[in-house]
Coordinates of C-alpha atoms in Angstrom, one line a residue:
M1 CA 79.3 99.3 82.9
L2 CA 77.5 101.1 85.7
V3 CA 74.7 102.3 83.4
G4 CA 74.5 98.9 81.6
A5 CA 74.1 97.1 85.0
K6 CA 71.3 99.4 86.1
V7 CA 69.4 99.3 82.7
L8 CA 69.5 95.5 82.8
N9 CA 68.5 95.4 86.4
V10 CA 65.4 97.5 85.6
Q11 CA 64.5 95.1 82.7
V12 CA 64.1 92.1 85.2
P13 CA 60.6 93.2 86.4
F14 CA 59.5 93.6 82.8
Y15 CA 60.4 90.0 82.0
F16 CA 58.8 88.9 85.2
K17 CA 55.5 90.7 84.2
T18 CA 55.6 89.0 80.8
I19 CA 56.2 85.6 82.3
I20 CA 53.2 86.1 84.8
D21 CA 50.9 87.3 82.0
S22 CA 52.0 84.6 79.6
M23 CA 51.2 81.9 82.2
N24 CA 47.7 83.3 82.9
I25 CA 46.1 81.1 80.2
D26 CA 44.3 77.7 80.1
F27 CA 47.1 75.4 78.9
L28 CA 44.7 72.5 78.5
A29 CA 42.3 74.5 76.3
Y30 CA 45.0 76.0 74.1
G31 CA 47.3 73.0 74.1
G32 CA 50.4 75.2 74.5
T33 CA 53.6 74.6 76.4
V34 CA 55.6 76.7 78.9
W35 CA 58.2 77.2 76.3
T36 CA 55.8 78.6 73.6
A37 CA 54.0 80.7 76.2
A38 CA 57.0 82.3 78.1
G39 CA 60.2 80.7 76.8
A40 CA 61.7 83.9 75.4
A41 CA 60.7 85.9 78.5
I42 CA 62.3 83.3 80.8
V43 CA 65.5 83.4 78.8
G44 CA 65.5 87.2 78.8
Y45 CA 64.9 87.2 82.6
G46 CA 67.9 85.0 83.2
L47 CA 70.1 86.9 80.8
A48 CA 69.1 90.3 82.3
R49 CA 70.0 89.1 85.8
V50 CA 73.3 87.5 84.7
G51 CA 74.2 90.6 82.6
A52 CA 73.5 93.0 85.5
T53 CA 75.7 91.0 87.8
L54 CA 78.5 90.7 85.3
F55 CA 78.5 94.4 84.4
G56 CA 78.6 95.2 88.2
E57 CA 81.5 92.9 88.9
L58 CA 83.5 94.2 85.9
R59 CA 82.9 97.7 87.1
N60 CA 84.3 96.8 90.5
A61 CA 87.4 95.2 89.0
V62 CA 88.2 98.1 86.7
F63 CA 87.5 100.8 89.4
A64 CA 89.7 99.0 92.0
N65 CA 92.8 100.1 90.0
V66 CA 91.7 103.8 90.2
A67 CA 90.8 103.7 93.9
Q68 CA 93.9 102.0 95.1
K69 CA 96.3 104.3 93.1
A70 CA 94.5 107.3 94.6
I71 CA 94.8 105.9 98.1
R72 CA 98.5 105.1 97.7
R73 CA 99.2 108.6 96.3
V74 CA 97.5 110.4 99.2
A75 CA 99.0 108.1 101.9
C76 CA 102.5 108.7 100.5
N77 CA 101.9 112.4 100.3
V78 CA 100.8 112.6 103.9
F79 CA 103.6 110.3 105.1
E80 CA 106.2 112.5 103.3
H81 CA 104.7 115.6 104.8
L82 CA 104.9 114.1 108.3
L83 CA 108.6 113.4 107.7
R84 CA 109.1 117.0 106.6
L85 CA 107.5 118.4 109.7
D86 CA 109.8 119.9 112.4
L87 CA 110.9 118.1 115.6
G88 CA 108.5 120.2 117.7
F89 CA 105.4 118.7 116.0
H90 CA 106.6 115.1 116.5
L91 CA 107.5 115.7 120.1
S92 CA 104.0 117.1 120.8
K93 CA 102.2 114.3 119.0
Q94 CA 101.7 110.6 120.0
T95 CA 102.7 108.1 117.4
G96 CA 99.7 105.7 118.1
G97 CA 97.2 108.5 117.3
L98 CA 99.1 109.6 114.1
T99 CA 99.3 106.1 112.6
R100 CA 95.6 105.4 113.4
A101 CA 94.6 108.8 111.8
I102 CA 96.5 107.8 108.6
D103 CA 95.0 104.3 108.6
R104 CA 91.4 105.5 109.0
G105 CA 91.9 108.4 106.6
T106 CA 93.1 106.2 103.7
K107 CA 90.2 103.8 104.4
G108 CA 87.9 106.8 104.3
I109 CA 89.2 107.8 100.8
S110 CA 88.6 104.2 99.6
F111 CA 85.0 104.3 101.0
L112 CA 84.3 107.7 99.5
L113 CA 85.4 106.7 96.0
T114 CA 83.6 103.3 96.2
S115 CA 80.4 104.7 97.6
M116 CA 80.2 107.5 95.0
V117 CA 80.7 105.1 92.1
F118 CA 79.0 102.0 93.5
H119 CA 76.1 103.4 95.5
I120 CA 75.2 107.1 95.2
V121 CA 75.4 107.4 91.4
P122 CA 73.7 104.0 90.7
I123 CA 70.9 104.7 93.3
T124 CA 70.2 108.1 91.7
L125 CA 70.2 106.5 88.2
E126 CA 67.9 103.6 89.3
V127 CA 65.4 105.9 91.1
G128 CA 65.2 108.1 88.0
L129 CA 64.6 105.0 85.7
V130 CA 61.9 103.6 88.0
C131 CA 60.1 106.9 88.4
G132 CA 60.2 107.4 84.6
I133 CA 58.8 103.8 83.9
L134 CA 56.0 104.1 86.5
T135 CA 54.9 107.5 85.1
Y136 CA 55.0 106.3 81.5
N137 CA 53.2 102.9 82.2
Y138 CA 50.9 103.5 85.1
G139 CA 50.5 107.3 85.6
A140 CA 51.8 110.0 87.9
Q141 CA 50.3 108.5 91.1
F142 CA 52.8 105.7 91.2
A143 CA 55.7 108.0 90.4
A144 CA 54.6 110.6 93.0
V145 CA 54.5 107.9 95.8
T146 CA 58.0 106.7 94.7
A147 CA 59.4 110.2 94.6
A148 CA 57.9 111.1 98.0
T149 CA 59.3 107.9 99.5
M150 CA 62.8 108.7 98.2
V151 CA 62.6 112.3 99.6
A152 CA 61.3 111.2 103.0
Y153 CA 63.8 108.3 103.2
T154 CA 66.7 110.5 102.3
A155 CA 65.7 113.3 104.6
F156 CA 65.2 111.0 107.6
T157 CA 68.5 109.3 106.9
I158 CA 70.5 112.5 106.6
L159 CA 68.9 114.1 109.7
T160 CA 69.3 111.0 111.9
T161 CA 72.9 110.4 110.7
S162 CA 73.8 114.0 111.4
W163 CA 72.5 113.5 115.0
R164 CA 74.5 110.2 115.3
T165 CA 77.8 111.8 114.0
K166 CA 78.7 113.1 117.5
F167 CA 78.6 109.6 118.9
R168 CA 80.9 108.4 116.2
K169 CA 83.3 111.3 116.9
Q170 CA 83.3 110.3 120.6
A171 CA 84.0 106.7 119.7
N172 CA 86.8 107.7 117.4
A173 CA 88.4 109.9 120.1
A174 CA 88.2 107.1 122.6
D175 CA 89.6 104.6 120.0
N176 CA 92.5 107.0 119.3
K177 CA 93.1 107.4 123.1
G178 CA 93.1 103.6 123.6
A179 CA 95.6 103.0 120.7
T180 CA 97.8 105.8 122.0
V181 CA 97.8 104.4 125.6
A182 CA 98.5 100.9 124.3
V183 CA 101.4 101.9 122.1
D184 CA 102.9 104.2 124.7
S185 CA 102.8 101.5 127.4
L186 CA 104.3 98.8 125.1
I187 CA 107.1 101.1 123.8
N188 CA 108.0 101.9 127.4
Y189 CA 107.6 98.3 128.5
E190 CA 110.8 98.4 130.6
A191 CA 109.7 101.4 132.6
V192 CA 106.4 99.7 133.3
K193 CA 108.2 96.7 134.6
Y194 CA 110.8 98.7 136.6
F195 CA 108.1 100.3 138.7
N196 CA 105.6 97.4 138.8
N197 CA 102.9 99.6 137.2
E198 CA 101.3 96.9 135.0
Q199 CA 97.9 97.4 136.8
F200 CA 98.2 101.2 136.4
E201 CA 98.7 100.8 132.7
V202 CA 95.9 98.3 132.4
A203 CA 93.6 100.7 134.3
R204 CA 94.6 103.6 131.9
Y205 CA 93.8 101.3 128.9
D206 CA 90.6 100.1 130.5
K207 CA 89.5 103.7 131.1
A208 CA 90.0 104.5 127.4
L209 CA 88.1 101.3 126.4
K210 CA 85.3 102.2 128.8
N211 CA 84.8 105.6 127.0
Y212 CA 84.9 103.7 123.7
E213 CA 82.3 101.2 125.0
T214 CA 79.9 104.0 126.1
A215 CA 80.2 105.8 122.8
S216 CA 79.8 102.5 120.8
I217 CA 76.6 101.6 122.7
K218 CA 75.2 105.0 121.7
V219 CA 76.3 104.3 118.1
A220 CA 74.5 100.9 118.1
T221 CA 71.2 102.1 119.7
S222 CA 71.0 105.2 117.4
L223 CA 71.6 102.8 114.5
A224 CA 68.7 100.7 115.6
F225 CA 66.5 103.8 115.5
L226 CA 67.7 104.8 112.1
N227 CA 67.1 101.3 110.6
S228 CA 63.6 101.1 112.1
G229 CA 62.6 104.5 110.7
Q230 CA 64.0 103.6 107.3
N231 CA 62.0 100.4 107.3
I232 CA 58.8 102.1 108.3
I233 CA 59.1 104.7 105.6
F234 CA 59.8 102.1 102.9
S235 CA 57.2 99.6 104.0
S236 CA 54.5 102.3 104.1
A237 CA 55.4 103.3 100.5
L238 CA 55.4 99.7 99.3
T239 CA 52.0 99.1 100.9
A240 CA 50.6 102.3 99.2
M241 CA 52.0 101.2 95.8
M242 CA 50.4 97.7 96.2
Y243 CA 47.1 99.3 97.1
L244 CA 47.1 101.4 93.9
A245 CA 48.2 98.4 91.8
C246 CA 45.4 96.2 93.2
Q247 CA 42.9 98.9 92.5
G248 CA 44.1 98.9 88.9
V249 CA 43.7 95.1 88.7
S250 CA 40.2 95.2 90.2
A251 CA 39.2 98.0 87.7
G252 CA 40.6 95.9 84.8
T253 CA 43.2 98.6 83.8
L254 CA 46.1 96.5 85.1
S255 CA 47.0 92.9 84.8
V256 CA 48.3 90.6 87.5
G257 CA 51.7 90.9 85.8
D258 CA 51.5 94.7 86.2
L259 CA 50.9 94.2 89.9
V260 CA 54.0 92.0 90.2
M261 CA 56.0 94.4 88.1
V262 CA 55.2 97.4 90.2
N263 CA 56.0 95.4 93.3
Q264 CA 59.3 94.2 91.8
L265 CA 60.4 97.7 90.6
V266 CA 59.8 99.3 94.0
F267 CA 61.2 96.4 95.9
Q268 CA 64.3 96.4 93.9
L269 CA 64.9 100.0 95.1
S270 CA 64.9 98.7 98.7
V271 CA 68.3 97.0 98.4
P272 CA 70.2 100.2 97.2
L273 CA 68.2 102.4 99.5
N274 CA 69.1 100.2 102.5
F275 CA 72.7 100.7 101.4
L276 CA 72.0 104.5 101.2
G277 CA 71.5 104.7 104.9
S278 CA 74.7 102.9 105.8
V279 CA 76.6 104.6 102.9
Y280 CA 75.6 108.1 104.0
R281 CA 76.5 107.2 107.6
E282 CA 79.9 105.8 106.6
L283 CA 80.4 108.6 104.1
R284 CA 80.0 111.1 106.9
Q285 CA 82.5 109.1 109.0
S286 CA 84.8 108.8 106.0
L287 CA 84.8 112.6 105.5
I288 CA 85.6 113.1 109.2
D289 CA 88.5 110.6 109.0
M290 CA 89.7 112.2 105.7
E291 CA 89.5 115.7 107.3
T292 CA 91.7 114.5 110.1
L293 CA 94.1 113.0 107.6
F294 CA 94.2 116.1 105.4
N295 CA 94.5 118.4 108.5
L296 CA 97.8 116.6 109.1
Q297 CA 98.9 117.7 105.6
K298 CA 97.8 121.3 106.4
V299 CA 100.2 121.5 109.4
N300 CA 102.7 124.1 108.4
V301 CA 106.4 123.2 108.2
N302 CA 108.0 125.7 110.6
V303 CA 111.5 125.1 109.2
Q304 CA 111.1 126.3 105.6
E305 CA 113.7 126.1 102.9
A306 CA 114.5 129.5 101.5
P307 CA 113.5 130.2 97.8
N308 CA 116.4 129.4 95.5
A309 CA 118.4 127.9 98.3
Q310 CA 121.9 127.0 97.3
P311 CA 123.8 123.8 98.3
L312 CA 126.2 124.2 101.2
V313 CA 129.8 124.8 100.0
L314 CA 132.2 123.7 102.6
K315 CA 135.7 125.2 102.9
G316 CA 136.8 123.6 106.1
G317 CA 133.7 123.7 108.3
H318 CA 134.1 126.9 110.3
I319 CA 130.9 127.4 112.4
K320 CA 129.8 130.7 113.8
F321 CA 126.9 131.6 116.2
E322 CA 126.1 135.3 116.1
N323 CA 123.8 136.7 118.8
V324 CA 121.6 133.6 118.8
T325 CA 118.5 133.6 120.9
F326 CA 116.1 130.6 121.0
G327 CA 113.4 129.1 123.2
Y328 CA 111.1 126.1 122.6
H329 CA 108.4 128.3 124.2
P330 CA 108.3 132.1 123.7
D331 CA 108.2 132.8 127.4
R332 CA 111.1 130.5 128.3
P333 CA 114.3 131.2 126.3
I334 CA 117.0 128.5 126.3
L335 CA 119.8 130.4 124.6
K336 CA 120.1 134.1 125.2
N337 CA 122.1 136.2 122.8
V338 CA 124.9 133.6 122.5
S339 CA 127.9 134.2 120.3
F340 CA 130.9 131.9 119.7
E341 CA 133.0 130.2 117.0
I342 CA 133.9 126.6 116.3
P343 CA 137.2 126.5 114.3
A344 CA 137.4 124.4 111.1
G345 CA 139.0 121.0 111.5
K346 CA 139.3 121.3 115.3
K347 CA 137.7 119.4 118.2
T348 CA 135.4 121.6 120.2
A349 CA 133.6 120.6 123.4
I350 CA 130.4 122.2 124.8
V351 CA 129.9 121.7 128.6
G352 CA 127.7 123.1 131.3
P353 CA 125.0 122.2 133.8
S354 CA 121.8 120.4 132.6
G355 CA 119.4 122.6 130.9
C356 CA 121.9 125.2 129.8
G357 CA 121.3 124.6 126.0
K358 CA 124.0 122.2 125.0
S359 CA 121.8 119.8 123.0
T360 CA 119.8 122.8 121.7
I361 CA 122.9 124.1 119.9
L362 CA 123.0 120.8 117.9
R363 CA 119.3 121.0 117.1
L364 CA 119.6 124.5 115.8
L365 CA 122.6 123.7 113.7
F366 CA 120.9 120.7 112.2
R367 CA 117.8 123.0 111.6
F368 CA 115.4 121.0 113.6
Y369 CA 114.4 124.5 114.7
D370 CA 115.2 128.0 113.5
T371 CA 116.7 130.7 115.8
T372 CA 114.3 133.3 117.3
S373 CA 117.0 135.9 116.5
G374 CA 120.6 136.0 115.4
R375 CA 122.1 133.7 112.9
I376 CA 124.3 130.6 112.4
L377 CA 127.0 130.5 109.7
I378 CA 129.0 127.7 108.3
D379 CA 132.0 129.0 106.3
N380 CA 130.2 132.4 106.2
Q381 CA 127.0 130.9 104.8
D382 CA 123.8 131.5 106.8
I383 CA 122.3 128.1 107.2
R384 CA 118.8 129.5 106.5
T385 CA 119.9 130.4 103.0
I386 CA 121.2 127.0 102.1
S387 CA 119.3 123.8 101.1
I388 CA 118.3 121.7 104.2
S389 CA 119.3 118.5 102.4
S390 CA 122.8 119.6 101.7
L391 CA 123.2 121.0 105.3
R392 CA 122.1 117.7 106.8
H393 CA 124.1 115.7 104.4
A394 CA 127.2 117.4 105.7
I395 CA 126.4 116.8 109.4
G396 CA 126.7 113.5 111.3
V397 CA 125.2 113.2 114.7
V398 CA 125.8 110.6 117.4
P399 CA 122.9 111.2 119.9
Q400 CA 122.9 110.2 123.5
D401 CA 119.7 108.1 123.0
T402 CA 120.4 106.1 119.9
P403 CA 117.4 105.7 117.6
L404 CA 117.5 102.2 116.0
F405 CA 115.0 100.5 113.7
N406 CA 113.5 97.1 114.6
N407 CA 115.7 95.4 112.0
T408 CA 119.1 93.8 111.7
I409 CA 122.4 95.2 112.9
S410 CA 123.5 95.3 109.3
H411 CA 120.5 97.4 108.3
N412 CA 121.0 99.8 111.2
I413 CA 124.7 100.4 110.4
R414 CA 124.0 100.6 106.7
Y415 CA 121.4 103.3 107.3
G416 CA 124.3 105.8 107.4
R417 CA 124.8 105.2 103.7
I418 CA 122.1 102.9 102.1
D419 CA 124.3 101.8 99.2
A420 CA 127.3 100.7 101.3
T421 CA 128.7 97.2 100.8
Q422 CA 128.8 94.6 103.5
E423 CA 132.6 95.0 103.6
E424 CA 132.3 98.7 104.3
V425 CA 129.7 98.0 107.0
E426 CA 132.1 95.5 108.7
A427 CA 135.0 98.0 108.4
V428 CA 133.2 100.8 110.2
A429 CA 132.0 98.3 112.9
R430 CA 135.7 97.5 113.5
R431 CA 136.5 101.1 113.9
A432 CA 133.6 101.5 116.4
K433 CA 135.0 98.5 118.4
I434 CA 131.8 96.4 117.9
H435 CA 132.8 93.9 115.1
E436 CA 134.0 91.3 117.5
I437 CA 130.8 91.4 119.6
I438 CA 128.6 91.1 116.4
A439 CA 130.7 88.3 115.1
G440 CA 130.2 86.4 118.4
M441 CA 126.4 86.6 118.0
P442 CA 124.6 83.5 116.5
K443 CA 123.3 85.4 113.5
G444 CA 126.1 87.9 113.3
Y445 CA 125.2 91.0 111.3
E446 CA 121.7 89.6 110.7
T447 CA 120.8 89.8 114.4
M448 CA 117.6 91.7 115.1
V449 CA 118.0 94.6 117.5
G450 CA 114.4 94.7 118.6
E451 CA 112.0 97.6 119.1
R452 CA 114.2 100.7 119.7
G453 CA 117.2 98.4 120.0
M454 CA 115.9 96.9 123.3
M455 CA 117.6 93.5 122.5
I456 CA 121.1 94.9 122.7
S457 CA 122.9 96.8 125.5
G458 CA 123.2 100.6 125.8
G459 CA 126.9 100.5 125.0
E460 CA 126.3 98.4 121.9
K461 CA 123.6 100.8 120.7
Q462 CA 126.0 103.7 121.1
R463 CA 128.8 101.9 119.2
L464 CA 126.3 101.1 116.4
A465 CA 125.4 104.8 116.2
I466 CA 129.1 105.7 115.9
A467 CA 129.6 103.1 113.2
R468 CA 126.6 104.5 111.3
V469 CA 128.0 108.0 111.4
V470 CA 131.5 106.9 110.4
L471 CA 129.9 105.1 107.4
K472 CA 128.1 108.3 106.5
D473 CA 131.5 110.1 106.5
P474 CA 130.2 113.7 107.0
E475 CA 132.4 116.8 107.1
L476 CA 130.9 118.0 110.4
L477 CA 130.6 115.6 113.4
F478 CA 128.5 116.1 116.5
F479 CA 128.7 113.8 119.5
D480 CA 126.0 114.3 122.2
E481 CA 127.2 112.2 125.2
A482 CA 128.1 109.6 122.6
T483 CA 130.0 107.3 125.1
S484 CA 127.9 107.8 128.2
A485 CA 126.8 104.1 128.2
L486 CA 130.3 102.6 127.8
D487 CA 132.7 101.3 130.4
T488 CA 135.9 103.3 131.0
H489 CA 138.2 100.9 129.1
T490 CA 135.9 100.7 126.0
E491 CA 135.2 104.5 126.2
Q492 CA 138.9 105.4 126.2
A493 CA 139.7 103.0 123.3
L494 CA 136.7 104.3 121.3
L495 CA 137.5 108.0 122.0
S496 CA 141.1 107.3 120.9
N497 CA 139.8 105.8 117.7
I498 CA 137.4 108.7 117.1
S499 CA 140.3 111.2 117.6
S500 CA 142.4 109.4 115.0
I501 CA 139.5 109.6 112.5
L502 CA 139.1 113.3 113.2
K503 CA 142.8 114.0 112.8
E504 CA 143.2 111.8 109.8
K505 CA 140.4 113.5 107.9
Q506 CA 140.6 117.0 109.5
R507 CA 136.9 117.0 110.4
T508 CA 135.3 119.7 112.4
S509 CA 133.8 118.0 115.5
V510 CA 131.7 119.1 118.4
F511 CA 131.3 117.1 121.6
V512 CA 128.5 117.7 124.1
A513 CA 129.6 116.2 127.4
H514 CA 128.8 115.9 131.1
R515 CA 131.9 113.8 131.9
L516 CA 134.7 116.3 131.4
R517 CA 137.4 113.7 131.3
T518 CA 136.1 112.6 127.8
I519 CA 136.8 116.1 126.4
F520 CA 139.8 117.5 128.3
D521 CA 142.0 117.1 125.1
A522 CA 139.6 119.3 123.1
D523 CA 141.2 122.2 121.1
Q524 CA 138.5 124.5 122.5
I525 CA 135.9 124.1 125.3
I526 CA 132.8 126.3 125.4
V527 CA 131.2 126.6 128.8
L528 CA 127.4 127.4 129.0
K529 CA 125.3 128.3 132.0
D530 CA 121.7 129.5 132.0
G531 CA 121.7 129.8 128.2
Q532 CA 124.7 132.1 128.0
L533 CA 128.5 131.8 127.8
A534 CA 129.7 131.4 131.3
E535 CA 133.3 132.3 130.4
E536 CA 135.5 132.8 127.4
P537 CA 136.2 129.6 125.5
G538 CA 139.6 128.0 126.0
T539 CA 141.6 124.8 126.4
H540 CA 141.2 122.6 129.5
E541 CA 144.3 124.0 131.2
Q542 CA 143.3 127.6 130.5
L543 CA 139.8 127.1 131.9
V544 CA 141.0 125.2 135.0
N545 CA 143.5 127.9 135.8
R546 CA 140.8 130.6 135.6
D547 CA 139.0 129.0 138.5
G548 CA 135.6 129.7 137.0
V549 CA 132.5 127.6 136.2
Y550 CA 134.5 125.0 134.3
A551 CA 137.0 124.6 137.2
T552 CA 134.2 124.1 139.6
L553 CA 132.6 121.4 137.4
W554 CA 136.0 119.7 137.0
A555 CA 136.7 119.8 140.7
A556 CA 133.2 118.4 141.5
Q557 CA 133.7 115.5 139.1
E558 CA 137.3 114.7 140.1
T559 CA 136.6 114.7 143.9
M560 CA 135.0 111.5 145.4
P561 CA 132.0 112.2 147.6
E562 CA 132.4 112.2 151.4
K563 CA 130.6 109.6 153.5
V564 CA 129.3 110.5 157.0
D565 CA 129.6 107.8 159.6
E566 CA 126.1 107.9 161.1
E567 CA 127.1 106.4 164.5
E568 CA 130.0 108.6 165.3
G569 CA 129.0 111.6 163.2
D570 CA 132.6 111.8 161.8
V571 CA 133.4 112.6 158.2
V572 CA 135.3 109.8 156.5
E573 CA 137.3 110.8 153.5
E574 CA 136.6 108.2 150.7
G575 CA 138.9 109.8 148.2
E576 CA 141.1 112.7 147.6
K577 CA 141.1 115.4 145.0
R578 CA 142.9 113.9 142.0
G579 CA 144.4 117.2 141.1
K580 CA 144.4 119.3 137.9
V581 CA 145.6 117.2 135.0

């Protein structure tokens, strides 16, 4: 279709020449009509133009199927790769920049495919046809001017566009920065409002837009230079061709129709050549955007699945940390040669001051990261030798900051098990003590929770997270400050419910907690400090009686603060030590 369209396009000047020459007679002397003189040529002219357009449009329609499938495949591959990347990558990247890179990269692929098939190949074919026709019909002079014009035009376009590329890169970087700032500010809308920093955020956004404005002005002015140079080159060539053709007419070797045909052939090249400038410019940009996209795909997945990894075989859920050392940065270890065991089917709590590595233990066990040294075993199976999918399928996590999709309550609970029925969703909501609250909402389970769940309270978010994990029904359960946003009454009722679930199904559970009263009934309490075991694990009573780190933490939480009367300087007791439970 592409070749057919170009062949028909080149025929148009031939028909035009025939029409001009046919009309160059004395109609009164010969008694002819327009139809007898040029009828066939006129019909051929019309058919050639219509045929060229139809072939071009059919080509577009057929090729759209190819291009869109390629774009879809690449976009899905990159998106899947991003989801497989470890937590460290996503914590270091900003979501706005990532989404913009994917968007521009897929558009770049579309443009690359389209420009190759619709512009570069057709232009090359048409230039070849025109040069061949001019050489055959009018001699090498015409073809030489055409070829020299193509070379000069292409060289000027490539050199100027290469110079302009740095301005496009600057504009892209500023555009990315602007998108990132905007997304970051809108996601943290509440923080902006809490501290009255609207003008600060607007100033940040305006600074990014200012950089984009400066780069865009350079892009526009350099484009004007490019277009002017292209026009000068082409107009000079067209003038030279017309001079040669007029010389032929005056010498009697060419007809007026030949003059028109030369003009038409060369002028027809101006349309695709004008596109060549913008195509090359956009092609360079598309390649830059595609490079950014494919560089995302080249990012190595740090947490790799072992070759021939076997599924996790659970025999109770006994977890063992053996001499585990880990740090998010090599020069700052979080866990230092830590060893402990979590008994199968028991409730274990991990406590300690902030920054001691409590949440890191959950991340290592879930294989968001791999240990620097040492190993983690579940039922005597090293988690690095088992399939990541089976490991994560067996673990349920209720995080402190509950991640929710901007969707309905029903969708967010059902995310724990996608194929769950509405009855199962409502059953787990009852167990998480949230069914009555949802039922009281105007839209019930179809209520939207908003971006990151901002339209519901912190306590409701945590109960949704618990319902979601109960629906998943994993063998190993981890609660990272899972009730920190709840009032005391609801917290106690929910903890009691969770305990009944654990005892009923004999699940291994781990509770990371700051509020020690939520875990004093644990079968075992592990106390961490500065990335190491502060004392031997034990029950609440055993640890309190040892009068160590845990006893200090317990005493600090169970003693009300003292208030100093500023006038008298006396210490007023606001509460007494509640004692050791």
